[in-house]
Coordinates of C-alpha atoms in Angstrom, one line a residue:
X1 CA -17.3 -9.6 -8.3
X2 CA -18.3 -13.6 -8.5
X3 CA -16.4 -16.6 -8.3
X4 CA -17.0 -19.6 -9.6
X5 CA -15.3 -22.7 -8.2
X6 CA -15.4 -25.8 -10.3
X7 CA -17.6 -28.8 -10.0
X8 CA -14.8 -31.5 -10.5
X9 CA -11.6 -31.1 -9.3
X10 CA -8.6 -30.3 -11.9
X11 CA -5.0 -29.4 -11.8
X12 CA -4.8 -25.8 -10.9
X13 CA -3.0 -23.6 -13.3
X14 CA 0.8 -22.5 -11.8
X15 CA 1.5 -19.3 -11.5
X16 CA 4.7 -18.3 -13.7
X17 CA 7.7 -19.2 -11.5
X18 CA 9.4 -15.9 -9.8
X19 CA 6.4 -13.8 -10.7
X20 CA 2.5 -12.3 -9.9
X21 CA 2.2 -11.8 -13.6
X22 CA 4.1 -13.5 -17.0
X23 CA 3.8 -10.5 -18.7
X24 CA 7.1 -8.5 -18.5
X25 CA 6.0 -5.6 -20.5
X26 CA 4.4 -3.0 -18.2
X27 CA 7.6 -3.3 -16.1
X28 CA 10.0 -2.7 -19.1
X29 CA 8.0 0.2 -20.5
X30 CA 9.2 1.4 -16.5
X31 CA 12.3 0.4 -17.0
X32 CA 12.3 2.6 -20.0
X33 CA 10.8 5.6 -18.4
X34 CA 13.2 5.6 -15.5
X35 CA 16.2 5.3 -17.8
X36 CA 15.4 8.3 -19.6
X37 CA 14.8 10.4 -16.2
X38 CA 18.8 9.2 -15.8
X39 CA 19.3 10.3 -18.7
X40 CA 17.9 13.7 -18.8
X41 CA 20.4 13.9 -15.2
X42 CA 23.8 13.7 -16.8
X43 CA 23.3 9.7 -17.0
X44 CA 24.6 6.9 -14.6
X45 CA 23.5 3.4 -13.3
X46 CA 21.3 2.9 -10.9
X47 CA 21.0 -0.1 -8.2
X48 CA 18.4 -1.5 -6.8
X49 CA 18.5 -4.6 -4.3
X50 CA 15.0 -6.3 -3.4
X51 CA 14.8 -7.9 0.1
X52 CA 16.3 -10.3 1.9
X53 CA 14.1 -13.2 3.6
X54 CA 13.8 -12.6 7.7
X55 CA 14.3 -15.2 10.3
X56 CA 11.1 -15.3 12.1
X57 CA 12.2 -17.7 14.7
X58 CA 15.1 -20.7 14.7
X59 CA 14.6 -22.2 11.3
X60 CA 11.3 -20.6 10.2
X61 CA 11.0 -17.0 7.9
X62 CA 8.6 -14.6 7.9
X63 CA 6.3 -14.6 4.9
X64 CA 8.8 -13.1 2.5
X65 CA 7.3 -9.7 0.7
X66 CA 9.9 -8.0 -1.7
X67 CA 10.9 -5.0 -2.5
X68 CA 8.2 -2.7 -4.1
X69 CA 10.4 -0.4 -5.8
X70 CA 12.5 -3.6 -7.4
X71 CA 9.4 -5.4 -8.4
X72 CA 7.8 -2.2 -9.9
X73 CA 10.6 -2.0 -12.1
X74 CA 11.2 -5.7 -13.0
X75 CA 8.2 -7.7 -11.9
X76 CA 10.6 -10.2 -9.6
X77 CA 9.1 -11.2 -6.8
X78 CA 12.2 -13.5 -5.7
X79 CA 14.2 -12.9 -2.4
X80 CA 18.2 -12.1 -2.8
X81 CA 18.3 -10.2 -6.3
X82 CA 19.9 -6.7 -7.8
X83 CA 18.9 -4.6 -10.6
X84 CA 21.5 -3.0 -12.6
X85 CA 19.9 -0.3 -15.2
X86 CA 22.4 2.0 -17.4
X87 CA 22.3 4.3 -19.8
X88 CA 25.6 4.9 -21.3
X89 CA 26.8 1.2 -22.2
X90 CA 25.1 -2.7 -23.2
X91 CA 23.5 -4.9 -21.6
X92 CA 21.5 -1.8 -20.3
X93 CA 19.2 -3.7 -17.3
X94 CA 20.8 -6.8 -16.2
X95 CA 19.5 -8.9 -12.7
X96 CA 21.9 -10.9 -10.2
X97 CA 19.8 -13.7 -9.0
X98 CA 19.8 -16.8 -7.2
X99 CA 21.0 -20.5 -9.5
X100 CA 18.3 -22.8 -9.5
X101 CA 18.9 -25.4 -6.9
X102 CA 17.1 -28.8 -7.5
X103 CA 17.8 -29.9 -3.6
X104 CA 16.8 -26.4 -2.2
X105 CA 13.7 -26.1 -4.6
X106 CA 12.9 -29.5 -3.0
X107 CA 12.2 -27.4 0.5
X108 CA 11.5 -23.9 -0.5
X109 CA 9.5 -23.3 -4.0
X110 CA 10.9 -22.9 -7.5
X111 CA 13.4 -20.4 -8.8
X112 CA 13.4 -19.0 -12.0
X113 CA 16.9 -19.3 -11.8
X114 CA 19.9 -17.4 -14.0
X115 CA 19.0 -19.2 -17.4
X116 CA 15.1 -18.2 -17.9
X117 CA 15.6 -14.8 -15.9
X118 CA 16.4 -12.4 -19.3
X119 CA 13.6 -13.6 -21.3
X120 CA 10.7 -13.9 -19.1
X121 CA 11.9 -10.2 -17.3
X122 CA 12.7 -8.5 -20.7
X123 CA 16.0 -7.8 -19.3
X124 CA 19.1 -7.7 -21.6
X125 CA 21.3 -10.1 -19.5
X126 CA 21.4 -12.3 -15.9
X127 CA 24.3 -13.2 -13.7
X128 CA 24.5 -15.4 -10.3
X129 CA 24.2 -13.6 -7.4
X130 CA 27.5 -15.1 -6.7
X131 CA 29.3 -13.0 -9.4
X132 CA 27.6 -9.8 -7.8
X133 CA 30.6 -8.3 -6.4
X134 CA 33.7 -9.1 -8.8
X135 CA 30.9 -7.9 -11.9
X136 CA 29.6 -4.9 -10.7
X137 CA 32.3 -2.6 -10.3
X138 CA 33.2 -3.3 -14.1
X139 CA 29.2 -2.9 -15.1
X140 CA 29.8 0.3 -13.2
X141 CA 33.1 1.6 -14.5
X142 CA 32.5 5.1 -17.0
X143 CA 29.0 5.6 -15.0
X144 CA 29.1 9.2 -14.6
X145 CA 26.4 9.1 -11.7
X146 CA 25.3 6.9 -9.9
X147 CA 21.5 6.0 -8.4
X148 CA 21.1 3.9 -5.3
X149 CA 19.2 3.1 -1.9
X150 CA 21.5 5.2 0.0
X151 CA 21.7 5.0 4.5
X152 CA 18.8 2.4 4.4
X153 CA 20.6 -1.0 5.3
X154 CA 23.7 -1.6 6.5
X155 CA 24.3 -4.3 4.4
X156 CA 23.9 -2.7 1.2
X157 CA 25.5 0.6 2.2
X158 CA 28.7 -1.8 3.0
X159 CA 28.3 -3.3 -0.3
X160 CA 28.1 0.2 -2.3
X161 CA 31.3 1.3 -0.3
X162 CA 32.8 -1.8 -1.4
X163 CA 32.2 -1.2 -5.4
X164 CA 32.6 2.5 -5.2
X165 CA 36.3 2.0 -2.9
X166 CA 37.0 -0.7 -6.3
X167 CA 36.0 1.9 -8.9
X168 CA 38.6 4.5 -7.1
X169 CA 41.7 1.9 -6.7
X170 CA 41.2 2.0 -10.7
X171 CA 41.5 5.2 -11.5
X172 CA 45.3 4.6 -13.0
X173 CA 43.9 2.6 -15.3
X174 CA 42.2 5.5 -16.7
X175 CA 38.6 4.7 -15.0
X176 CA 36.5 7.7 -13.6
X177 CA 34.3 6.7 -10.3
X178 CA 31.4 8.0 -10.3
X179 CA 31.3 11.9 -9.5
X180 CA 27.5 11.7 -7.3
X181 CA 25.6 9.2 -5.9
X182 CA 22.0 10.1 -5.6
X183 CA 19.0 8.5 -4.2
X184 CA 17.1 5.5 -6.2
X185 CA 14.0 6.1 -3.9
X186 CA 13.5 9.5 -4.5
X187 CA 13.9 9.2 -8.2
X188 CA 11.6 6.2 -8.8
X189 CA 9.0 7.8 -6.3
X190 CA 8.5 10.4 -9.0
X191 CA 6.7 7.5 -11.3
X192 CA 5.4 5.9 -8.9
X193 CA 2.9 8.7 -7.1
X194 CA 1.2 8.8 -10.8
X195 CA 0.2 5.0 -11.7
X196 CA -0.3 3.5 -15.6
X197 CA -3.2 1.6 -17.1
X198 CA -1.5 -2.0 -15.6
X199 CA -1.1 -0.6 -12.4
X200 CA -4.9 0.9 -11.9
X201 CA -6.2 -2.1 -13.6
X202 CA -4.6 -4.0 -10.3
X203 CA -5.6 -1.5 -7.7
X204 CA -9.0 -2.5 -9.4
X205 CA -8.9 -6.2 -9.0
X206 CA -7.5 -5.3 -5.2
X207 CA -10.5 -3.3 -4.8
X208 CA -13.2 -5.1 -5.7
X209 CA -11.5 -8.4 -3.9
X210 CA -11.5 -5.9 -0.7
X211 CA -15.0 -5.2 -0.8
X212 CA -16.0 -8.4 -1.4
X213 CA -14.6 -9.3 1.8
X214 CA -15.7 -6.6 4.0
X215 CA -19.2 -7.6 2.7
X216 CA -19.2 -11.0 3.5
X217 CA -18.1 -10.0 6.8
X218 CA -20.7 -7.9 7.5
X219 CA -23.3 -10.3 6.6
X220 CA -22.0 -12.8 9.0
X221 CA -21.4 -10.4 12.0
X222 CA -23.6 -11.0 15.2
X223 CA -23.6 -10.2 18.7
X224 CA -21.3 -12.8 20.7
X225 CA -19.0 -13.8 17.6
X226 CA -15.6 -12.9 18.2
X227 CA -13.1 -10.0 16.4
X228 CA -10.7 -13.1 15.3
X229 CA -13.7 -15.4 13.5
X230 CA -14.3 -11.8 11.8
X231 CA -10.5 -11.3 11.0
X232 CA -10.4 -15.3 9.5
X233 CA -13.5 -14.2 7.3
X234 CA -11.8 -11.6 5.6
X235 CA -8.4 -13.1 5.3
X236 CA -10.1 -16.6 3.5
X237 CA -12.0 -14.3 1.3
X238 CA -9.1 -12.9 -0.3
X239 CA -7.5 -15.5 -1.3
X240 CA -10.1 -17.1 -2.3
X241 CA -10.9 -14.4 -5.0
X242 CA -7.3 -15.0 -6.4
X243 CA -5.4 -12.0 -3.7
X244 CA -2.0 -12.7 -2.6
X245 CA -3.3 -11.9 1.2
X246 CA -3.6 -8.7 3.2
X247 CA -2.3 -5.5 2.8
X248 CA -1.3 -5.0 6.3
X249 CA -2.5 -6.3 9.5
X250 CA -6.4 -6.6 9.4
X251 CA -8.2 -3.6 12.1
X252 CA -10.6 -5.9 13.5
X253 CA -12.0 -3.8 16.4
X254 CA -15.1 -3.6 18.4
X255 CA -16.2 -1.4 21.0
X256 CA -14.2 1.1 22.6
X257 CA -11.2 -1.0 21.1
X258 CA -12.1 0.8 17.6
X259 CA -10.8 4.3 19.6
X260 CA -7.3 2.7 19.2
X261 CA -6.4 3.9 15.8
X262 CA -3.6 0.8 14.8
X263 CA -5.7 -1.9 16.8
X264 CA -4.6 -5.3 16.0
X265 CA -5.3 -7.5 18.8
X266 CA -8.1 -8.9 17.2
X267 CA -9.3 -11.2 20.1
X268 CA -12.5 -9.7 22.0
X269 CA -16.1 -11.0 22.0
X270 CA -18.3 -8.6 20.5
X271 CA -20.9 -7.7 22.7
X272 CA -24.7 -6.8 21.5
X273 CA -24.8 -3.2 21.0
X274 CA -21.6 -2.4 20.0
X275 CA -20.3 -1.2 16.7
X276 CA -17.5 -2.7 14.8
X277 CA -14.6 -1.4 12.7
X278 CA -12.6 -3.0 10.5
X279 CA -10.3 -1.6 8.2
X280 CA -8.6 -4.0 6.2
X281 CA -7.4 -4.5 2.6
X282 CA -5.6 -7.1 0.5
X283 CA -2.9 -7.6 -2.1
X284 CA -3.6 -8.3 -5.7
X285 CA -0.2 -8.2 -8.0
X286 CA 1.0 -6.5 -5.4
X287 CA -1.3 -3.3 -5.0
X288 CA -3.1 -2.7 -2.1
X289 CA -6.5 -1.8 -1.2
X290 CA -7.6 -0.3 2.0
X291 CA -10.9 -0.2 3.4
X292 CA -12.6 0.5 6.6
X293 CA -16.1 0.4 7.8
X294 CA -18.2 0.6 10.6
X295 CA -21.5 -1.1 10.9
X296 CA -23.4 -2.2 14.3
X297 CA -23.0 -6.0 15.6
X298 CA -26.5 -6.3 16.0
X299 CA -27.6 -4.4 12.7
X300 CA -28.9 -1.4 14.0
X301 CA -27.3 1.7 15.1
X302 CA -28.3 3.3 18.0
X303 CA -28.9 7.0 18.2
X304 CA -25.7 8.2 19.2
X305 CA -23.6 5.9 16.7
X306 CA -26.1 7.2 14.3
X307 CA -25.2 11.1 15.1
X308 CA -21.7 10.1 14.8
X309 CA -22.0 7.9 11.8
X310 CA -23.8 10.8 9.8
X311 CA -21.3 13.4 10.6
X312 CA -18.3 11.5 9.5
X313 CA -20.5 10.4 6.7
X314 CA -20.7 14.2 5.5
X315 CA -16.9 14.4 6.1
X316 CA -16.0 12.3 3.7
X317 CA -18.4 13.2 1.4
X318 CA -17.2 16.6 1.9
X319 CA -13.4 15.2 1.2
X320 CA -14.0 13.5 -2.1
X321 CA -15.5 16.7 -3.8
X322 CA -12.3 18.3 -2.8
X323 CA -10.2 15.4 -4.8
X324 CA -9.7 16.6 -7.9
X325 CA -7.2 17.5 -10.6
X326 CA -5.5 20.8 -10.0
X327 CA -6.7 20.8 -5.9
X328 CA -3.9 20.9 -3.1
X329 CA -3.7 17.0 -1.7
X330 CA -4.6 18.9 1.7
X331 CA -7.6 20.4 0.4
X332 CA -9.7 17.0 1.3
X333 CA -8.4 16.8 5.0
X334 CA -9.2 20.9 5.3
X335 CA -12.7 19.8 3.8
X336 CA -13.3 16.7 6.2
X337 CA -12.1 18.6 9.3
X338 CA -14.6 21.2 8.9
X339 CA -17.5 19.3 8.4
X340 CA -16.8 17.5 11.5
X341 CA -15.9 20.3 14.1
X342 CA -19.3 21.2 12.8
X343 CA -20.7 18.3 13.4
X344 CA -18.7 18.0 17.1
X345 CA -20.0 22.0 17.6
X346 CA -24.0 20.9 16.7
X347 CA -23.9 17.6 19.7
X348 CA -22.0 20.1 21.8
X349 CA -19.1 17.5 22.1
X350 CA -17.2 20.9 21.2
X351 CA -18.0 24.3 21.6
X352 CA -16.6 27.6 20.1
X353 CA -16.7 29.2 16.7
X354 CA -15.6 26.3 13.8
X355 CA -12.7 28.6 12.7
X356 CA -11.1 28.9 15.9
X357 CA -11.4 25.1 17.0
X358 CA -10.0 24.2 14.0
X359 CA -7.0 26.8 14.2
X360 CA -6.3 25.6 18.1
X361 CA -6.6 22.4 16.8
X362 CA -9.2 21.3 19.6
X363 CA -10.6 18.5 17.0
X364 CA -7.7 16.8 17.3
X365 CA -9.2 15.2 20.7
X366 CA -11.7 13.2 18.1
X367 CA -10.1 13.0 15.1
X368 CA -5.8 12.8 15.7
X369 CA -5.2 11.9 11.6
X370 CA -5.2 12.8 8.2
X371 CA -7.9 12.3 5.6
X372 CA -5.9 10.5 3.6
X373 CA -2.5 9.1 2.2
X374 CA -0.9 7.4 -1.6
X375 CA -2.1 3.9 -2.0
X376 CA 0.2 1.3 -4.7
X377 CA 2.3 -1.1 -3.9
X378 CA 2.8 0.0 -0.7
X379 CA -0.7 0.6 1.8
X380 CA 1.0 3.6 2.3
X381 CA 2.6 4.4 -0.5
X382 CA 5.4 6.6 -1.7
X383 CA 5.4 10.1 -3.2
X384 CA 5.6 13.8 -1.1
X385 CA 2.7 15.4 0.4
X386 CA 4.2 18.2 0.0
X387 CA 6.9 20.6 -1.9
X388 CA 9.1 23.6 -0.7
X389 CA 6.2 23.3 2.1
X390 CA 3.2 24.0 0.3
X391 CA 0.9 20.5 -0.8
X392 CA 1.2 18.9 -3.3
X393 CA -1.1 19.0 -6.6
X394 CA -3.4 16.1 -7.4
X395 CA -2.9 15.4 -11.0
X396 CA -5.2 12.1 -12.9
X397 CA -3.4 9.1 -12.1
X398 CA -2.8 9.8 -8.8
X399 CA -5.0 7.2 -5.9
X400 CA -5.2 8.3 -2.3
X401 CA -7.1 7.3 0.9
X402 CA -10.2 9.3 1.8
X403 CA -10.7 8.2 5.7
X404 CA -12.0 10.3 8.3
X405 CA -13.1 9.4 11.6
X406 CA -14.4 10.1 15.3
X407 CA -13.1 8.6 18.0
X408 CA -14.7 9.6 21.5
X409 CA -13.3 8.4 24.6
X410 CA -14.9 8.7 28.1
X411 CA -14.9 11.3 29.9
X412 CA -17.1 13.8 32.4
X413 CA -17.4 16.4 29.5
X414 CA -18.8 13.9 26.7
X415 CA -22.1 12.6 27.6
X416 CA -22.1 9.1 28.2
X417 CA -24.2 8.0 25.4
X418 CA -21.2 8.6 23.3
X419 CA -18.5 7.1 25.2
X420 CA -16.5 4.1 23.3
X421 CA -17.9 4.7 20.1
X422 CA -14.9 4.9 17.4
X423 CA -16.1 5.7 13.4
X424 CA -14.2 5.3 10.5
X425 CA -15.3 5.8 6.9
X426 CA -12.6 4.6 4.2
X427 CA -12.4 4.4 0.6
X428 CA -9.9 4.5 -2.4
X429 CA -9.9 7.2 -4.4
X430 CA -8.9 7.5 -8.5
X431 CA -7.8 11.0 -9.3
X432 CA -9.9 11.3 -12.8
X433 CA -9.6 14.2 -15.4
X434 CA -12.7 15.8 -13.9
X435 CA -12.7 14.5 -10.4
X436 CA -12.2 11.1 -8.6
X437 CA -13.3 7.6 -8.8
X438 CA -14.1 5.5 -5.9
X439 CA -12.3 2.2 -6.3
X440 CA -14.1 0.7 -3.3
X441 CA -17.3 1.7 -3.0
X442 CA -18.9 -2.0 -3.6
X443 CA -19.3 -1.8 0.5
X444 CA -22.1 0.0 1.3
X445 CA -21.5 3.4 3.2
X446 CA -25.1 4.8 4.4
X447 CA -26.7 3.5 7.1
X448 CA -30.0 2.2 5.7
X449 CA -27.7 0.3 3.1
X450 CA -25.5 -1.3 5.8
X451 CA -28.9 -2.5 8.1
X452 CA -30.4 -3.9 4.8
X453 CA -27.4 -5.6 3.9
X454 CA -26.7 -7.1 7.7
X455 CA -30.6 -7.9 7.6
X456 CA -29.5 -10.1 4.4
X457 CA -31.0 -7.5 1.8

């Protein structure tokens, strides 16, 4: 991916007010998908609050991220809002917002604001959030079922009491409450674990912005430069290249610090010798990416990282010939663990016949996590892993993780050469018609392609 940055300095376009993208079609073509699935279920309403802003500290928030499951289904990026979607009367999908406030705007950012919501959302109708309760037991009224985020906050289960306690001191008047409530998460989870054109299209863009981060990083890694100048690399460089930010906290670690598997510190001077992992990923429209890679300060490995490197190298190579159409979503992790106990078994880090370590779970001193997980909105993102207990099928559409690792920590049965060295290998993974796709593999992955890059090839 280049970037060009201009020679004179101009206005910057704005980005349309309330959302990532002015184009409100992919998320009413949703909209229309899940109101069908309602259908097909007897029919209903479903609710669906984004989040709330979070005091950080006295007067300041925390950067406000909403909720994925409201913005995949209207695009909204706005704190403080409800989604109303039914099937059985007009206005069919209708948002409470927030009223534009010229003073408040001042301070905080633009709203879109009641007036412009319905036509730039391609919703049928927009109320104040102030009208949210004394309107929405009406909207609900004849809804024979009802979908919600159910036990989640207290807030909102307090509000759904509320409506539903309204809807029953009505039934004289002839009104039915709703006979079930069921779970909005569950339901929308269903659409989400396979993603459309728009969607892949972003987890793309997030992709390629990703890997052109990690590589700058690595070009600019040396001996002595610390885990937090690495960390302020990657974070300029995506949004530089147009992402929101990260994904999740960057993994900057060097050293025996890469053995901790959620490192986050990010502070340490890295010393000559050591290797360095960083798994990080950013946001673009909302869809995350999520690499890692490990590479050697100094731009060579040494023999033992090397022996490590290789044998997680084959793991994953291993895993994404096992993601494919039709496979069991385990079938990559069962592929990745073998070829490292085997690995483990040839440096006699682990000894025993493969099938038995792997049945005692003996690798689990070296490699504690799955292969993988779903990748969208959310880093780690929704959808089952498995059904009635047995895993899930990958179908085309699908995107998953494909990360294995070794991470060997001192002790008097590893030889010492090995001690402190953690290796991760991650990439993003399209489920194709025939096979998968790596989203991210822009960032080198073999050693000899990793030394010629940090040597500036």
């Amino acid at each position: 991916m280049t970037h060009t940055l201009s020679a004179t300095p101009t206005q910057p376009p704005q980005p349309p007010v309330g959302r990532l993208d002015p184009d409100p079609t992919p998320f009413a073509n949703r909209r229309a998908l899940i109101l069908a699935a309602m259908e097909a279920a007897g029919g209903g309403a479903l609710l669906l609050p984004t989040a709330r802003e979070q005091r950080r500290n006295r007067d300041t928030h925390y950067p406000f991220r909403f909720d994925s499951d409201f913005y995949y289904l209207t695009g909204f990026t706005e704190p403080d809002a409800w989604l109303l979607l039914r099937t059985f009367a007009e206005p069919r999908a209708v948002l409470f917002c927030r009223d534009r406030n010229p003073e408040q705007e001042k301070w905080d950012g633009f709203r879109l604001g009641v007036e412009r919501a319905a036509a730039a959302l391609a919703l049928d109708d927009a109320f104040s959030l102030d009208e949210l309760d004394t309107k929405m037991p009406d909207f609900l009224a004849s809804a024979a079922n009802v979908w919600a985020p159910i036990l989640e906050h207290e807030a909102v289960d307090a509000r759904l009491r509320q409506w539903k306690s309204a809807l029953e001191r009505k039934t004289r008047q002839g009104i039915n409450p709703p006979q079930a409530w069921y779970d909005a998460r569950a339901l929308i989870a269903r659409f989400r674990q396979i993603k459309d054109r728009y969607e892949i299209a972003c987890l793309e863009t997030s992709a390629a912005i990703a890997a052109s981060a990690h590589r700058a990083v690595m070009q600019v890694t040396r001996p002595g430069i610390t885990e937090a100048a690495l960390e302020g690399k990657l974070l300029a460089t995506f949004r530089e290249l147009g992402a929101e930010g990260p994904a999740y906290p960057p993994i900057v670690a060097s050293g025996a610090n890469a053995c901790i598997l959620h490192y986050v510190e990010n502070r340490a001077t890295i010393p000559d010798g050591a290797l360095v992992l960083i798994d990080a990923g950013c946001e673009y429209r909302g869809y995350a990416s999520d690499i890692t890679r490990t590479f050697p300060a100094n731009g060579r490995f040494s023999g033992a990282q090397r022996a490590l490197y290789e044998i997680v190298l084959a793991a994953q190579n291993a895993a994404i010939a096992a993601t494919r159409p039709g496979a069991p979503f385990a079938a990559a992790h069962d592929a990745a663990t073998r070829v490292l106990v085997e690995g483990l078994v040839d440096l006699g880090l682990l000894s025993g016949e493969v099938d038995t370590l792997i049945a005692e779970k003996r690798h689990l001193r070296f490699y504690p996590h799955r292969t993988g997980h779903w990748l969208g909105l959310d880093v780690h993102d929704v959808g089952p892993y498995q059904i009635d207990g047995q895993s899930i099928t990958l179908q085309p559409g699908m995107v998953t993780t494909i990360e294995p690792g070794l991470y060997i920590d001192p002790a008097e049965d590893i030889p010492r050469d090995f001690w402190g060295i953690g290796i991760r290998i991650e990439d993003d993974a399209l489920v194709t018609e025939t096979g998968c796709t790596l989203l991210t593999r822009d960032v080198p992955v073999a050693i000899d392609e990793i030394e010629a890059l940090m040597r500036g090839g």
